[in-house]
Amino acid sequence: MKSITAITTWCIALLASTALAKEHAGIDLAGVKHPVKPMLWKVEGKGLEQPSYLFGTIHLADKRLTTLHPAAQEAFDQAGAVYTEVDLSVASQMKTVGLFMRKEKKTLQQLVGDDLYAGVNDELKTINPALDAKPFDQFKVWAIGVMLPVMKEQLSGALPLDVQLWNRATKAGKKTGALEKMDEQVGKLDQLTMDEQIHLLDVTLKFLKKAREQGIDPYQELVDAYLTGDTGAVEEIYNQDSYLGIKMDPKMLKKFYRLMLDERNVNIKDSILKVFAKNKNQSSFFAAGAAHYIGDTSVIKLLVDAGYKITRM
């Protein structure tokens, strides 16, 4: 099962992508080997004997993204411990399958209706002609909505940046840990009503179909912003409410951001503070989706309010 971090990032990208083309100071982003500027911040103060680092990730497998900027690589190498959003060990990820399943007896078709069910079948066929919706019959509706866009990459076996960081840390003998529990992350999406889950699935299917018809890479704007290290562009993307004319219900969008960013930012901050309290003499590397480190409710803002000095690297 693909990590929920990758899945929820798709959801954020889908809900908040912008169709505005941007110039990137003449940089040939197709030719770069790693981000031009890393999403990296140094944390100091309040008795920390060694600086720690906040690293904003993007949950995709593009080699330009998974190859760290030298400054980020140096921070990663010197850290004694690496923390990702959730436990990304193989054993832990295998256990997540049950979190995506419904307990009720209704079929997916009964829940979403014939038209939407047919749309799921059609989308699966574009990924692989041998696929259909039957194996996903007991999956939660929100899970179908957020799995479809990453399924092709998942089937290829490509590992997103966060998973690669976990694996590299394990191989290097570093301590690894999670900032959240997997069921807590998934539990946030479980707070969507059935109508909201159906709306999410409907919007996802319409968006994927339109992007495919127009030959558009739905991740391109987000990837470009990440490669340039442009936090302003990333924040602008997350502040949009539609893409290709496909718009999410404003109330649902607000709820989604509250659940998946604002509330989780508080949890991530609390976990970081616990690490600091136990390991003041150790440098730690905290890798979480870049959106968690940007904006007025970000983890960075919360840590600054707690008295720490944070500097963009």
Coordinates of C-alpha atoms in Angstrom, one line a residue:
M1 CA 0.0 0.0 0.0
K2 CA 1.3 3.4 -0.9
S3 CA 2.1 5.6 2.1
I4 CA -0.8 7.7 3.1
T5 CA 1.6 10.7 3.0
A6 CA 1.9 10.3 -0.7
I7 CA -1.8 9.9 -1.1
T8 CA -2.9 12.9 0.9
T9 CA -0.4 15.1 -0.9
W10 CA -2.1 14.2 -4.2
C11 CA -5.3 15.2 -2.6
I12 CA -3.9 18.6 -1.6
A13 CA -2.3 19.0 -5.0
L14 CA -5.6 18.2 -6.7
L15 CA -7.7 20.5 -4.6
A16 CA -5.3 23.4 -4.8
S17 CA -3.4 23.3 -8.1
T18 CA -3.2 26.4 -10.3
A19 CA -3.3 26.5 -14.1
L20 CA -1.1 29.7 -14.2
A21 CA 2.1 29.1 -16.0
K22 CA 5.2 30.5 -14.2
E23 CA 8.7 31.4 -15.4
H24 CA 11.5 30.2 -13.2
A25 CA 14.2 32.8 -13.8
G26 CA 15.4 31.0 -16.9
I27 CA 16.2 27.8 -15.1
D28 CA 15.9 24.6 -17.2
L29 CA 14.1 22.6 -14.5
A30 CA 13.9 19.6 -16.8
G31 CA 17.7 19.4 -16.7
V32 CA 18.4 20.0 -13.0
K33 CA 19.6 17.0 -10.9
H34 CA 18.2 18.2 -7.6
P35 CA 16.2 21.2 -6.2
V36 CA 17.8 24.5 -6.9
K37 CA 17.1 25.6 -3.3
P38 CA 16.1 23.1 -0.6
M39 CA 13.0 23.3 1.5
L40 CA 15.2 23.3 4.6
W41 CA 15.2 25.2 7.8
K42 CA 17.6 25.1 10.8
V43 CA 16.1 25.0 14.3
E44 CA 18.2 26.4 17.3
G45 CA 17.6 27.8 20.7
K46 CA 15.9 26.8 24.0
G47 CA 18.8 24.7 25.2
L48 CA 19.4 22.7 22.0
E49 CA 23.0 21.7 22.0
Q50 CA 22.9 20.8 18.3
P51 CA 20.9 22.3 15.6
S52 CA 18.1 20.2 14.1
Y53 CA 16.5 20.6 10.7
L54 CA 13.0 20.8 9.2
F55 CA 12.9 19.4 5.7
G56 CA 9.9 19.9 3.5
T57 CA 9.3 17.0 1.2
I58 CA 7.1 16.3 -1.9
H59 CA 5.7 12.8 -1.9
L60 CA 6.7 11.9 -5.4
A61 CA 9.4 9.7 -6.9
D62 CA 10.9 12.0 -9.6
K63 CA 14.7 11.6 -9.4
R64 CA 15.1 15.4 -9.4
L65 CA 13.1 15.4 -6.2
T66 CA 14.6 12.4 -4.5
T67 CA 18.2 13.6 -5.1
L68 CA 18.8 16.0 -2.2
H69 CA 20.3 19.4 -2.5
P70 CA 23.8 19.4 -1.0
A71 CA 22.7 21.5 2.0
A72 CA 19.9 19.1 2.7
Q73 CA 22.2 16.1 2.2
E74 CA 24.6 17.6 4.7
A75 CA 21.9 18.1 7.2
F76 CA 20.6 14.6 6.7
D77 CA 24.1 13.1 7.0
Q78 CA 24.9 14.8 10.3
A79 CA 21.6 14.0 11.9
G80 CA 21.5 11.2 14.4
A81 CA 17.8 10.6 13.9
V82 CA 15.4 11.0 11.0
Y83 CA 11.6 11.5 11.6
T84 CA 9.0 11.2 8.8
E85 CA 5.3 11.9 9.1
V86 CA 4.5 8.3 9.8
D87 CA 6.4 5.0 10.2
L88 CA 7.4 4.1 6.7
S89 CA 8.9 0.7 7.4
V90 CA 7.5 -2.1 5.1
A91 CA 5.9 -3.8 8.0
S92 CA 4.1 -0.6 9.1
Q93 CA 2.9 0.2 5.5
M94 CA 1.5 -3.4 5.1
K95 CA -0.6 -2.8 8.2
T96 CA -2.3 0.2 6.7
V97 CA -4.4 -1.8 4.2
G98 CA -7.1 -2.4 6.8
L99 CA -7.4 1.4 7.5
F100 CA -8.6 1.9 3.9
M101 CA -11.4 -0.7 4.2
R102 CA -15.1 -0.2 5.0
K103 CA -16.9 -2.4 7.6
E104 CA -20.3 -1.9 6.1
K105 CA -21.8 -4.4 3.7
K106 CA -22.8 -2.0 0.9
T107 CA -20.9 -2.2 -2.3
L108 CA -19.0 0.7 -3.7
Q109 CA -21.5 0.9 -6.6
Q110 CA -24.4 1.1 -4.1
L111 CA -22.7 3.9 -2.2
V112 CA -21.6 6.1 -5.2
G113 CA -24.2 5.3 -7.8
D114 CA -23.9 3.7 -11.3
D115 CA -22.4 6.7 -13.1
L116 CA -19.6 7.4 -10.6
Y117 CA -18.9 3.6 -10.4
A118 CA -18.6 3.5 -14.2
G119 CA -16.2 6.5 -14.0
V120 CA -14.0 4.6 -11.5
N121 CA -13.9 1.6 -13.9
D122 CA -13.0 3.8 -16.9
E123 CA -10.2 5.5 -15.0
L124 CA -8.7 2.2 -13.9
K125 CA -8.8 1.0 -17.5
T126 CA -6.6 4.0 -18.5
I127 CA -4.1 2.9 -15.9
N128 CA -4.1 -0.7 -16.9
P129 CA -6.7 -2.4 -19.2
A130 CA -6.7 -5.4 -16.9
L131 CA -8.0 -3.4 -13.9
D132 CA -11.5 -2.8 -12.8
A133 CA -13.3 -1.6 -9.7
K134 CA -14.2 -5.0 -8.3
P135 CA -11.1 -5.5 -6.2
F136 CA -11.7 -2.1 -4.6
D137 CA -15.4 -2.8 -3.7
Q138 CA -14.9 -2.6 0.1
F139 CA -12.5 0.3 0.1
K140 CA -13.6 3.6 1.7
V141 CA -14.9 6.1 -0.9
W142 CA -12.3 8.7 0.0
A143 CA -9.6 6.0 -0.4
I144 CA -10.6 5.4 -4.0
G145 CA -10.6 9.1 -4.7
V146 CA -7.1 9.6 -3.5
M147 CA -5.6 6.3 -4.7
L148 CA -6.6 6.7 -8.3
P149 CA -4.1 9.5 -9.2
V150 CA -1.1 7.7 -7.7
M151 CA -2.0 4.2 -8.7
K152 CA 0.1 4.2 -11.9
E153 CA 3.2 5.3 -10.0
Q154 CA 2.4 2.8 -7.2
L155 CA 2.2 -0.1 -9.7
S156 CA 5.6 0.9 -11.2
G157 CA 7.2 0.3 -7.8
A158 CA 8.7 3.8 -7.7
L159 CA 9.3 5.1 -4.1
P160 CA 8.4 8.6 -3.1
L161 CA 11.0 10.9 -1.4
D162 CA 9.8 10.3 2.1
V163 CA 10.0 6.5 1.8
Q164 CA 13.5 6.8 0.3
L165 CA 14.6 9.0 3.2
W166 CA 13.4 6.5 5.7
N167 CA 15.2 3.7 3.8
R168 CA 18.4 5.7 3.6
A169 CA 18.3 6.5 7.3
T170 CA 17.7 2.8 8.2
K171 CA 20.6 1.8 6.0
A172 CA 22.9 4.4 7.6
G173 CA 22.0 3.1 11.0
K174 CA 20.3 6.2 12.1
K175 CA 17.4 6.2 14.5
T176 CA 14.1 6.5 12.7
G177 CA 10.8 7.7 14.1
A178 CA 7.3 9.0 13.2
L179 CA 5.7 12.3 13.9
E180 CA 2.2 10.9 13.7
K181 CA 0.5 7.5 13.9
M182 CA -0.8 6.1 10.6
D183 CA -4.3 5.6 12.0
E184 CA -4.4 9.2 13.2
Q185 CA -3.6 10.4 9.7
V186 CA -6.2 8.2 8.1
G187 CA -8.6 9.1 10.8
K188 CA -8.6 12.6 9.6
L189 CA -10.0 11.6 6.2
D190 CA -12.5 9.4 8.0
Q191 CA -14.1 12.6 9.3
L192 CA -15.3 13.4 5.8
T193 CA -19.0 12.7 5.5
M194 CA -20.1 10.2 2.9
D195 CA -21.4 13.0 0.7
E196 CA -18.0 14.7 1.0
Q197 CA -16.2 11.5 0.1
I198 CA -18.4 11.1 -2.9
H199 CA -17.8 14.7 -3.9
L200 CA -14.1 14.1 -3.6
L201 CA -14.3 11.1 -5.8
D202 CA -16.4 12.9 -8.4
V203 CA -14.0 15.9 -8.6
T204 CA -11.0 13.6 -8.8
L205 CA -12.4 11.6 -11.7
K206 CA -13.5 14.8 -13.6
F207 CA -10.0 16.3 -13.0
L208 CA -8.1 13.3 -14.2
K209 CA -10.1 12.9 -17.3
K210 CA -9.8 16.6 -18.3
A211 CA -6.0 16.7 -17.5
R212 CA -5.6 13.6 -19.7
E213 CA -7.6 15.0 -22.5
Q214 CA -5.5 18.2 -22.5
G215 CA -2.2 16.4 -22.1
I216 CA -1.5 18.1 -18.8
D217 CA 0.7 16.8 -16.0
P218 CA -1.3 17.6 -12.9
Y219 CA 1.8 17.8 -10.7
Q220 CA 3.8 20.0 -12.9
E221 CA 3.2 23.4 -11.2
L222 CA 3.9 21.9 -7.7
V223 CA 7.0 20.1 -8.9
D224 CA 8.4 23.3 -10.5
A225 CA 7.7 25.3 -7.3
Y226 CA 9.4 22.7 -5.2
L227 CA 12.5 22.4 -7.5
T228 CA 13.0 26.2 -7.3
G229 CA 12.5 26.2 -3.5
D230 CA 9.9 28.9 -4.0
T231 CA 7.8 28.7 -0.8
G232 CA 5.6 31.6 -2.1
A233 CA 4.7 29.6 -5.2
V234 CA 3.9 26.5 -3.1
E235 CA 1.7 28.5 -0.8
E236 CA -0.1 30.1 -3.8
I237 CA -0.8 26.7 -5.2
Y238 CA -2.3 25.5 -2.0
N239 CA -4.5 28.7 -1.8
Q240 CA -6.2 27.9 -5.1
D241 CA -9.6 26.2 -5.1
S242 CA -9.9 25.0 -8.7
Y243 CA -7.9 23.6 -11.6
L244 CA -8.9 23.2 -15.3
G245 CA -12.3 24.5 -14.3
I246 CA -12.9 21.7 -11.8
K247 CA -13.8 23.2 -8.5
M248 CA -14.1 21.7 -5.0
D249 CA -16.9 22.8 -2.8
P250 CA -15.5 25.7 -0.7
K251 CA -16.9 24.3 2.6
M252 CA -15.3 20.9 1.9
L253 CA -12.0 22.5 0.9
K254 CA -11.9 24.5 4.1
K255 CA -12.6 21.4 6.1
F256 CA -10.0 19.4 4.3
Y257 CA -7.3 21.9 5.0
R258 CA -8.3 22.2 8.6
L259 CA -8.1 18.4 9.0
M260 CA -5.0 17.7 6.9
L261 CA -2.9 20.7 7.6
D262 CA -4.0 22.9 10.5
E263 CA -4.8 20.2 13.0
R264 CA -1.9 17.9 11.9
N265 CA 0.6 20.8 12.2
V266 CA -0.2 21.1 15.9
N267 CA 0.4 17.3 16.3
I268 CA 3.6 17.4 14.3
K269 CA 4.8 20.4 16.4
D270 CA 4.0 18.5 19.6
S271 CA 6.0 15.5 18.4
I272 CA 9.0 17.6 17.6
L273 CA 8.9 19.2 21.0
K274 CA 8.9 15.8 22.6
V275 CA 12.0 14.9 20.6
F276 CA 13.7 18.0 21.7
A277 CA 12.9 17.4 25.3
K278 CA 14.5 14.0 25.2
N279 CA 17.4 14.7 22.9
K280 CA 18.8 18.2 23.4
N281 CA 22.3 17.0 22.4
Q282 CA 21.3 15.3 19.2
S283 CA 20.7 16.7 15.7
S284 CA 17.4 15.5 14.3
F285 CA 16.1 15.7 10.7
F286 CA 12.3 16.1 10.5
A287 CA 10.9 15.3 7.0
A288 CA 7.3 16.3 6.4
G289 CA 5.3 17.5 3.4
A290 CA 6.5 21.0 2.4
A291 CA 2.9 22.4 3.0
H292 CA 3.4 21.7 6.8
Y293 CA 6.2 24.3 6.9
I294 CA 4.5 27.1 5.0
G295 CA 1.8 29.6 6.0
D296 CA 0.4 31.2 9.1
T297 CA -0.6 27.9 10.8
S298 CA 2.6 26.1 9.8
V299 CA 4.8 24.0 12.0
I300 CA 7.5 26.7 11.7
K301 CA 5.2 29.4 13.0
L302 CA 4.2 27.1 15.9
L303 CA 7.8 26.4 16.8
V304 CA 8.8 30.1 16.6
D305 CA 5.8 30.8 18.9
A306 CA 7.3 28.2 21.3
G307 CA 10.6 30.1 21.4
Y308 CA 12.8 28.4 18.9
K309 CA 15.0 30.2 16.3
I310 CA 14.3 29.0 12.8
T311 CA 16.4 30.0 9.8
R312 CA 15.8 29.1 6.1
M313 CA 18.9 27.4 4.8

